[in-house]
CSV table of C-alpha atoms and ligand atoms in Angstrom, one decimal:
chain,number,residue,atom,x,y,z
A,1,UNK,CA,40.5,149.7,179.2
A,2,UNK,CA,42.6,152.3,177.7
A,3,UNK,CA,45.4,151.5,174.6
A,4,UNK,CA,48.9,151.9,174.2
A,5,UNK,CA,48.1,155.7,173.1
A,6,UNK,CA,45.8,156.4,176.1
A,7,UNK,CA,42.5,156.2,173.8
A,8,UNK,CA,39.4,154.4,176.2
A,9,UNK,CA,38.2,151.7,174.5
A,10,UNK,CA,34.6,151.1,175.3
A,11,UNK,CA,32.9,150.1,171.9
A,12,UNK,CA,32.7,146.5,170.4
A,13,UNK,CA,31.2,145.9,166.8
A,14,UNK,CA,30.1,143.0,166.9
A,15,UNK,CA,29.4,141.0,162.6
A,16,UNK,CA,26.9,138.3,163.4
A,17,UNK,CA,27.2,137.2,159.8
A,18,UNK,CA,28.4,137.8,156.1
A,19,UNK,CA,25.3,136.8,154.8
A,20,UNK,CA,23.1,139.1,153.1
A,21,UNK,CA,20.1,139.8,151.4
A,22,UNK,CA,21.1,142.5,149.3
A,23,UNK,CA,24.5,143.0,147.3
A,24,UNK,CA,25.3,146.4,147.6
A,25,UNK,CA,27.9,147.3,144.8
A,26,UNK,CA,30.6,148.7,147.0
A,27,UNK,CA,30.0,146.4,149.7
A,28,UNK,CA,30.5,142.4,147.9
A,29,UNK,CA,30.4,141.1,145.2
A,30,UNK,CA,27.3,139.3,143.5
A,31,UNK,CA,28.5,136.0,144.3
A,32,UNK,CA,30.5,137.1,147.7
A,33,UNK,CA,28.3,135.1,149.3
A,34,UNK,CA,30.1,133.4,152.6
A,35,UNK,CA,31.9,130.8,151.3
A,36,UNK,CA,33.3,130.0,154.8
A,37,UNK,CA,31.9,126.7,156.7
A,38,UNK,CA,29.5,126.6,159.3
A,39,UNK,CA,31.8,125.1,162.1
A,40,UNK,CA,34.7,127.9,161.5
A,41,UNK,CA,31.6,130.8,162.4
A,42,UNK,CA,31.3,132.4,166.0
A,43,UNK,CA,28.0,129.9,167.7
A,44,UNK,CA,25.3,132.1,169.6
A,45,UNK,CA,27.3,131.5,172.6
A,46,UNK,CA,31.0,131.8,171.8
A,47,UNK,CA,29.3,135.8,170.8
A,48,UNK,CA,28.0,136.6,174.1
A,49,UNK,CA,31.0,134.9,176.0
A,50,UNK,CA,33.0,137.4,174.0
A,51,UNK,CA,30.7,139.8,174.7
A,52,UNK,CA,30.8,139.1,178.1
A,53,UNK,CA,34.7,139.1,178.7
A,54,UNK,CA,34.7,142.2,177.0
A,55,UNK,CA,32.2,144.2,179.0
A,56,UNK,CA,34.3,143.0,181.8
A,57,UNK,CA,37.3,145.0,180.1
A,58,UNK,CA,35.4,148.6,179.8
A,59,UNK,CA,33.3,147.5,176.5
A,60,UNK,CA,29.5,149.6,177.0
A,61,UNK,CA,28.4,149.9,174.0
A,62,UNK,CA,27.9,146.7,171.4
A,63,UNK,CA,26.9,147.5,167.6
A,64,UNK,CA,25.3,144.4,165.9
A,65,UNK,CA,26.6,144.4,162.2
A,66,UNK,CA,27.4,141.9,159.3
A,67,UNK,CA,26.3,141.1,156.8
A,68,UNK,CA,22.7,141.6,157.7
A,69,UNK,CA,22.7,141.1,161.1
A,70,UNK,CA,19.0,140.4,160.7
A,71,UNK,CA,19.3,137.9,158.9
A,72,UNK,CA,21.1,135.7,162.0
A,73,UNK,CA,18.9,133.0,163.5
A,74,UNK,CA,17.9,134.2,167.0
A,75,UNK,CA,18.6,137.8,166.2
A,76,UNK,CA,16.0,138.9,168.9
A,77,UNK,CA,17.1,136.2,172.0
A,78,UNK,CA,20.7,137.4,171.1
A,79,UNK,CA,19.8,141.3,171.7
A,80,UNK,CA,18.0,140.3,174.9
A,81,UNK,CA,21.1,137.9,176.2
A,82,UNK,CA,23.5,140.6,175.3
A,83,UNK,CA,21.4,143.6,176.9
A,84,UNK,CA,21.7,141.0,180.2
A,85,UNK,CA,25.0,141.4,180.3
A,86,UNK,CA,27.2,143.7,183.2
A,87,UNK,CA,28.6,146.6,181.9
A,88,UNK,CA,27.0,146.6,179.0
A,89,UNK,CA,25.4,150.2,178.1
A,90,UNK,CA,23.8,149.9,175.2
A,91,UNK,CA,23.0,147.5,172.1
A,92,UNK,CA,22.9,149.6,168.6
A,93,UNK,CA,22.3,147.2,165.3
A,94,UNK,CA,23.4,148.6,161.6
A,95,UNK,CA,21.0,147.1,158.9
A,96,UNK,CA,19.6,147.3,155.2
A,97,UNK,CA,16.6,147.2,157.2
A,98,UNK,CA,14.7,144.9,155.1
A,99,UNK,CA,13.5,142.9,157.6
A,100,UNK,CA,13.3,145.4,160.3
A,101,UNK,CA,8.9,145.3,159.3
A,102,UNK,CA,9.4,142.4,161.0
A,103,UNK,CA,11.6,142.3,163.8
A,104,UNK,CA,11.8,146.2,164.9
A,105,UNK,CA,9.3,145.5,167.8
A,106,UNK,CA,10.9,142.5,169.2
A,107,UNK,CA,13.9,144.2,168.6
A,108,UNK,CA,12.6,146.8,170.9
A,109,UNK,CA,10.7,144.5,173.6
A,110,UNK,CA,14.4,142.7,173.7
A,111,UNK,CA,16.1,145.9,174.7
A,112,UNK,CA,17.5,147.0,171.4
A,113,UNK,CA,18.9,151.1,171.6
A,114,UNK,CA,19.2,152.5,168.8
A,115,UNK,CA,19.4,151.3,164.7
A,116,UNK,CA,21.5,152.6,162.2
A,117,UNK,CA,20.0,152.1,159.0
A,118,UNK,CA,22.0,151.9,155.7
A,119,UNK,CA,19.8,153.6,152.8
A,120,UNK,CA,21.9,155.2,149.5
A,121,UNK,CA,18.8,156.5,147.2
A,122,UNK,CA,15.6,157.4,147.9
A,123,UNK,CA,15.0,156.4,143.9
A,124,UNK,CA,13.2,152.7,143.4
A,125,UNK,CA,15.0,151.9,140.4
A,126,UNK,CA,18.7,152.9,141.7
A,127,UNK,CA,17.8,151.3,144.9
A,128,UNK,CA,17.7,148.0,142.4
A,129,UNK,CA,20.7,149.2,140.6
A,130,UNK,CA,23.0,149.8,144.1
A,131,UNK,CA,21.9,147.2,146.1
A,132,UNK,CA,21.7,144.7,143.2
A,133,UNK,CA,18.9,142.5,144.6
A,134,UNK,CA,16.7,144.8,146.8
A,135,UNK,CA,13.5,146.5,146.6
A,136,UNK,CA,13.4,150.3,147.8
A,137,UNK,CA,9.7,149.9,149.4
A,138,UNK,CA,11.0,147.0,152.2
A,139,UNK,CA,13.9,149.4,153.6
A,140,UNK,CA,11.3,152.2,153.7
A,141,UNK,CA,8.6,150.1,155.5
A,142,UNK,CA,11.6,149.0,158.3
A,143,UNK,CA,12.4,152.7,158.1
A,144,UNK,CA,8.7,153.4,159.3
A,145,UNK,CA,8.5,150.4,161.5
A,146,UNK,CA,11.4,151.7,163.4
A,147,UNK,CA,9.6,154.9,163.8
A,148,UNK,CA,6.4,153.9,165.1
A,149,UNK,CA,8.0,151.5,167.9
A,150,UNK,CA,10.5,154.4,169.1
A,151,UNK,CA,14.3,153.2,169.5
A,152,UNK,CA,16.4,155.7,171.1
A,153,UNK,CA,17.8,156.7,168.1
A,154,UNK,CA,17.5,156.2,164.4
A,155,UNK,CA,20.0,157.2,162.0
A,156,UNK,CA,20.3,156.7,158.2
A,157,UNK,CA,23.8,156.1,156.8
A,158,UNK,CA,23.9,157.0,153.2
A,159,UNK,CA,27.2,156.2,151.6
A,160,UNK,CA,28.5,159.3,149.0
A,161,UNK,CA,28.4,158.2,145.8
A,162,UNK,CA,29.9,160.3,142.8
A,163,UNK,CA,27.6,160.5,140.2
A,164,UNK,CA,25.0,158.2,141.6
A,165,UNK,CA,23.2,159.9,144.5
A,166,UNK,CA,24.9,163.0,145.3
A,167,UNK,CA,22.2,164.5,143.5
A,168,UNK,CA,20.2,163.4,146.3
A,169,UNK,CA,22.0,164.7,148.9
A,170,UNK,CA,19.6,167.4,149.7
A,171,UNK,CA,16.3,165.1,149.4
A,172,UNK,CA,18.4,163.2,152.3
A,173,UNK,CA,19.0,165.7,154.6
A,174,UNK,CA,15.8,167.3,154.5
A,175,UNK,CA,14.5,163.6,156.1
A,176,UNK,CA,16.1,165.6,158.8
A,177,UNK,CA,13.1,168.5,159.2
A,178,UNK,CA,10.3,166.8,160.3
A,179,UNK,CA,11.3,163.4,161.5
A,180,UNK,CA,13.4,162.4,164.5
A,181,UNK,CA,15.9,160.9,162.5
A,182,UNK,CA,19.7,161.6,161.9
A,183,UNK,CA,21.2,161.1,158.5
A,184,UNK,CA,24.8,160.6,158.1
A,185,UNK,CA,26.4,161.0,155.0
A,186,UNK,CA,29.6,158.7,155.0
A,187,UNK,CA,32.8,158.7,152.6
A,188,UNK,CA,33.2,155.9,150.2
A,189,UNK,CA,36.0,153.4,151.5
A,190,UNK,CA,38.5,152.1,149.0
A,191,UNK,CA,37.9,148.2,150.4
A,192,UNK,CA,39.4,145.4,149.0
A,193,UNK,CA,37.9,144.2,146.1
A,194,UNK,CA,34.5,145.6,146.6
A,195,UNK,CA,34.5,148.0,144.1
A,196,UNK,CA,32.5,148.9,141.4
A,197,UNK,CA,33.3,152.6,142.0
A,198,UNK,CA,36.3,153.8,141.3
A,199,UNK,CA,38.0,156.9,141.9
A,200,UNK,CA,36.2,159.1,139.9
A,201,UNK,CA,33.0,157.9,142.5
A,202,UNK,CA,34.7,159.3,145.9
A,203,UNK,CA,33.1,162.2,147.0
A,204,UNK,CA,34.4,164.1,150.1
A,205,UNK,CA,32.2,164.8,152.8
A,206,UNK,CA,32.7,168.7,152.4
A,207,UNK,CA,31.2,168.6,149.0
A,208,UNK,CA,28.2,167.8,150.4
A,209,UNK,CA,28.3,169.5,153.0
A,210,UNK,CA,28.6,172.6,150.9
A,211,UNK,CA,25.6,171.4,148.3
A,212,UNK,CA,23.6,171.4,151.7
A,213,UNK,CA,25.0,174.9,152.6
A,214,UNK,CA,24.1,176.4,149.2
A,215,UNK,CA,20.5,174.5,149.7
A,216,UNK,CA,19.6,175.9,152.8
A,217,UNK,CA,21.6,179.1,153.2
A,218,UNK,CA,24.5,179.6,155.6
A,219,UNK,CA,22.3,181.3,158.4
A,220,UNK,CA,19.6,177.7,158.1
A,221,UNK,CA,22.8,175.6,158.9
A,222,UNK,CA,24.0,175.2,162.5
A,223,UNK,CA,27.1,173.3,163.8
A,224,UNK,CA,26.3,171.1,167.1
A,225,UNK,CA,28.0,169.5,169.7
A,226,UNK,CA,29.3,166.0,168.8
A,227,UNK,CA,27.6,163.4,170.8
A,228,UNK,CA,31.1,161.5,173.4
A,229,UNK,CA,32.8,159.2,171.2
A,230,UNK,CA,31.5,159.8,167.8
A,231,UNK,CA,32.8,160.2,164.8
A,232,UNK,CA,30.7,162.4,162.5
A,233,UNK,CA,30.7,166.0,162.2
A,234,UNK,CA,27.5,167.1,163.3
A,235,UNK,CA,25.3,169.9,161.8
A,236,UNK,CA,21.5,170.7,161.9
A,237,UNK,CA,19.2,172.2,159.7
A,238,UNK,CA,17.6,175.2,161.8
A,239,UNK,CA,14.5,173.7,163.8
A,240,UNK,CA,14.8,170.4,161.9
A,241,UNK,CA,14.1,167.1,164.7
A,242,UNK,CA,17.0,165.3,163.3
A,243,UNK,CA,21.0,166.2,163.0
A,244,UNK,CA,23.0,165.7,159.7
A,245,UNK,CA,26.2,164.2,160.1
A,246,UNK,CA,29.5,163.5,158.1
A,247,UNK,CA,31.4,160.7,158.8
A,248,UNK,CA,35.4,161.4,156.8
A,249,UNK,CA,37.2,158.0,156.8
A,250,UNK,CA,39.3,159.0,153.6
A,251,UNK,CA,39.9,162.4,153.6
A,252,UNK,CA,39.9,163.9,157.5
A,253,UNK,CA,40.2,160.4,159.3
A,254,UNK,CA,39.3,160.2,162.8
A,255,UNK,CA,41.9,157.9,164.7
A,256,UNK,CA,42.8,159.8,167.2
A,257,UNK,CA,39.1,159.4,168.7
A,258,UNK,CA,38.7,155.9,167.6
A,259,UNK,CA,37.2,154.1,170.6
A,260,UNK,CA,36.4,150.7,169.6
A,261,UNK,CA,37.9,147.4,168.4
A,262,UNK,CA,35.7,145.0,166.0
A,263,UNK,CA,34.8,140.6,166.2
A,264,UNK,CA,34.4,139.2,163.0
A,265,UNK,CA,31.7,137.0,162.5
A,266,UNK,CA,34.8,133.9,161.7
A,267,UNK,CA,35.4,135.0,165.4
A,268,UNK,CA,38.3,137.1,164.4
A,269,UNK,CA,39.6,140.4,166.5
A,270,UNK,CA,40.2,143.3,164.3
A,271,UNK,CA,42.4,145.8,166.2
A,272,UNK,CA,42.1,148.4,163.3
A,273,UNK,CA,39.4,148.4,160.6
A,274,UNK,CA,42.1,149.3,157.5
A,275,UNK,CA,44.8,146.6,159.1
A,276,UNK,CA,44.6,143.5,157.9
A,277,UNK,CA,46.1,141.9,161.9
A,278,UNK,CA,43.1,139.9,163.2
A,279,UNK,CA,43.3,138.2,166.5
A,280,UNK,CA,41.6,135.1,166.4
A,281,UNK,CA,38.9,134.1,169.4
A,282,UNK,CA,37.0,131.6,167.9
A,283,UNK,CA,36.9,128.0,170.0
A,284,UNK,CA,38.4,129.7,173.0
A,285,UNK,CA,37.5,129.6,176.4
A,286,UNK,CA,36.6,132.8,178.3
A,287,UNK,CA,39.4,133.1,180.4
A,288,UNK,CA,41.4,132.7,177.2
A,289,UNK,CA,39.7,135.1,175.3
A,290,UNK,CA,40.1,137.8,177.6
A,291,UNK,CA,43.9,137.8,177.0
A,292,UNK,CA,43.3,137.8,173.5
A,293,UNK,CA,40.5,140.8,173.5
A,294,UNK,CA,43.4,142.8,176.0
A,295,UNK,CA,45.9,142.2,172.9
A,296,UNK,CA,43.8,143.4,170.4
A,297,UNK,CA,43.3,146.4,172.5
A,298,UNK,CA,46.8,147.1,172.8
A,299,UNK,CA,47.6,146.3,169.1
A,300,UNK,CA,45.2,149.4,167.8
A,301,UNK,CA,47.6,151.1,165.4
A,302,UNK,CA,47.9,154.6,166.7
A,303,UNK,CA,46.6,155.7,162.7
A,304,UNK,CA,45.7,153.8,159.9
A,305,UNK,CA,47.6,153.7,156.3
A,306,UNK,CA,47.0,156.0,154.1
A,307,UNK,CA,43.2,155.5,152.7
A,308,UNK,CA,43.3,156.3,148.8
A,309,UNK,CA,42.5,154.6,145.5
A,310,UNK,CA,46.0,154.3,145.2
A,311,UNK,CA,46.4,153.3,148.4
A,312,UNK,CA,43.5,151.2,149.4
A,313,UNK,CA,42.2,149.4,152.7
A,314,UNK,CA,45.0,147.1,153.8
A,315,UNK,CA,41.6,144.9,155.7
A,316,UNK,CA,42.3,142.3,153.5
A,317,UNK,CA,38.1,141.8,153.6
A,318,UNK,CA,35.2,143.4,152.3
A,319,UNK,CA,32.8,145.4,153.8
A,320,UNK,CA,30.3,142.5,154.2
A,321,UNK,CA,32.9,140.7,155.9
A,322,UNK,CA,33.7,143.1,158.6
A,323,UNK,CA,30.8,145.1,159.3
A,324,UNK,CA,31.7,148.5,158.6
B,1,LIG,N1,24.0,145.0,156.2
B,1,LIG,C1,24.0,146.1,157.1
B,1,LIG,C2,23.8,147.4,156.5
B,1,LIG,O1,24.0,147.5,155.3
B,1,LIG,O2,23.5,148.4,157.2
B,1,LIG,C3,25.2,146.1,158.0
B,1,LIG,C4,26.5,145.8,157.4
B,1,LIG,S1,27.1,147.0,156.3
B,1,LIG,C5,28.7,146.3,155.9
B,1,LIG,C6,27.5,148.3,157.4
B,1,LIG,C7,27.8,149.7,156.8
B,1,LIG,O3,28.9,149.6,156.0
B,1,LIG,C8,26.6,150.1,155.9
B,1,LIG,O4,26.1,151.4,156.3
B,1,LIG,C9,27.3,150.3,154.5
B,1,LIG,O5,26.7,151.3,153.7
B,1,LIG,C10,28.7,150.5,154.9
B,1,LIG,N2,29.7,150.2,153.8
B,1,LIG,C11,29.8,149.1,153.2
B,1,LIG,N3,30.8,149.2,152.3
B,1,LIG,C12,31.3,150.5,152.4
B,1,LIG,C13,32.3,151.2,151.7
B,1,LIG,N4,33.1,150.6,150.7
B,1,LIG,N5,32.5,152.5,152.0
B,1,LIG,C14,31.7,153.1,153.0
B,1,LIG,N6,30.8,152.4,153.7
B,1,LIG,C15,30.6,151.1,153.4
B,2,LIG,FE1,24.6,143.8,152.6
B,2,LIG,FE2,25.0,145.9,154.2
B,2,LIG,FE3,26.9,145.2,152.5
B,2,LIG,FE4,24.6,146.2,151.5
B,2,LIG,S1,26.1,147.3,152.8
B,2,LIG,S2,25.7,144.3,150.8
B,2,LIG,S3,23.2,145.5,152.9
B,2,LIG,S4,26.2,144.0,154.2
């Protein structure tokens, strides 16, 4: 289904929960744990009838987010009923990867496509410091894990940090060289009251781009084709197996190509991810639903606000809350 500004929207995220098991500092807060009460979150099934009335609208492609979407009870019978769906294309998941060790084969087996996984240091003891509660070793096991069973895809998203990792920016993308693995280097959002950076932490994604320039050398560093309906700049290290990508929310945002529309896991529609209009689905039948998935559709913003530290993220939520 196409929007008032003649953009195809075919992508769903999909936040299965605001749970998590880590705390990452511009993500929540320590104690941001949900707070919300079981009966006002989306069951198992109210998620794939949405899911459903969606793909029926010209949704393909479903990204499983949260929270830690891993952490959701029946993580793996969810992928499978949601891959069983017509129309849809493709099921991608987002995760800390903690517990990917333990699901990424089932994951598989149920049909998953392709994992993004989050990852901001490569250091053990800022892994602690960023992520608050986490232990470096578990992501990197998932990471492995997710290697040796063979998604489609795997991608790293490492969020730019000012100060603490962008000397690590170079240690990322060369991850790139002999693995099949993509890493994405993403622009720190301005949320709502996630953050423990400030503005003196926002780095721009040409920054590091140019520290991977000067790396490499000009004639190592190739521009490729972006891949239908993404959003990262894509480059490549010459021969490398994986791409490097830069994904500009702040400072070169990307509205115009925005595809996709997001469900909260409170069963909420979110139209735009910097608005703070949410369409609410939760308790609805499916025929009742699908009106309110078209109006969400039609009330995507053609831009966003302006996305500063003066101006922050009008969602009203934090990260953990949406799903990124
Ligand atoms: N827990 C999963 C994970 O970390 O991959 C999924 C949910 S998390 C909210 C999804 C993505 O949002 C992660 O890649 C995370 O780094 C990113 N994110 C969270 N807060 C952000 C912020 N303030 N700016 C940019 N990216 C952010
Ligand atoms: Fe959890 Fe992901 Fe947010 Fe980190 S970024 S606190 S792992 S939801």
């Amino acid at each position: 289904m196409r929007d008032k500004y003649n953009r195809e929207i075919k992508y769903l995220r999909v936040s299965l929960t605001e749970l998590c098991n880590l705390r990452c500092r511009y993500c929540m807060p320590y104690d941001g744990v949900c707070k919300k009460k079981h009966e006002e979150m989306m069951t198992e099934e109210e998620t794939i009838s949405a899911i459903r009335v969606a793909a029926k609208l010209g949704i393909t492609k479903i990204r499983l987010t949260g929270g830690e979407p891993l952490l959701k009870k029946n993580i793996v019978n969810i992928v499978s009923n949601i891959k069983k769906i017509d129309g849809i294309e493709e099921v991608c998941m987002t995760t800390n990867a903690v517990l990917l060790d333990k699901y990424a084969n089932d994951l598989k087996n149920a049909g998953l496509d392709r994992i993004n996984i989050s990852l901001d240091t490569l250091k053990e003891d800022k892994f602690k410091y960023i992520t608050r509660l986490g232990n470096l070793q578990d992501t990197l096991n998932g990471l492995d894990k997710a290697l040796e069973v063979g998604f489609k895809k795997i991608k790293i998203n490492t969020v730019l940090i000012g100060g603490f990792n962008d000397d690590e920016i170079v240690d990322f993308a060369k991850i790139t060289i002999d693995k099949p693995i993509d890493v994405r280097f993403i622009e720190l959002m301005p949320m709502y009251d996630s953050g423990d950076f400030g503005e003196k932490a926002f780095m721009p994604y040409d920054k590091a781009l140019e520290r991977i320039i000067t790396y490499f050398g000009n004639d190592n560093i190739e521009k490729s084709e972006n891949a239908k309906g993404s959003v990262a700049k894509l480059y490549k290290i010459k021969d490398a197996k994986g791409h490097l990508g830069f994904i500009s929310p702040v400072n070169n945002h990307f509205c115009a190509e925005c595809n996709r529309i997001r469900l909260t896991a409170d069963g909420k529609l979110k139209p735009c991810l910097h608005s703070s209009q949410e369409i609410v689905i939760k308790g609805l039948s499916e025929d009742e639903m699908e009106k309110k998935i078209v109006e969400a559709i039609y009330a995507k913003p053609e831009k966003h606000d302006e996305l500063s530290y003066v101006s922050r993220s009008k969602s009203n939520r934090n990260m953990n809350e949406i799903g990124g």
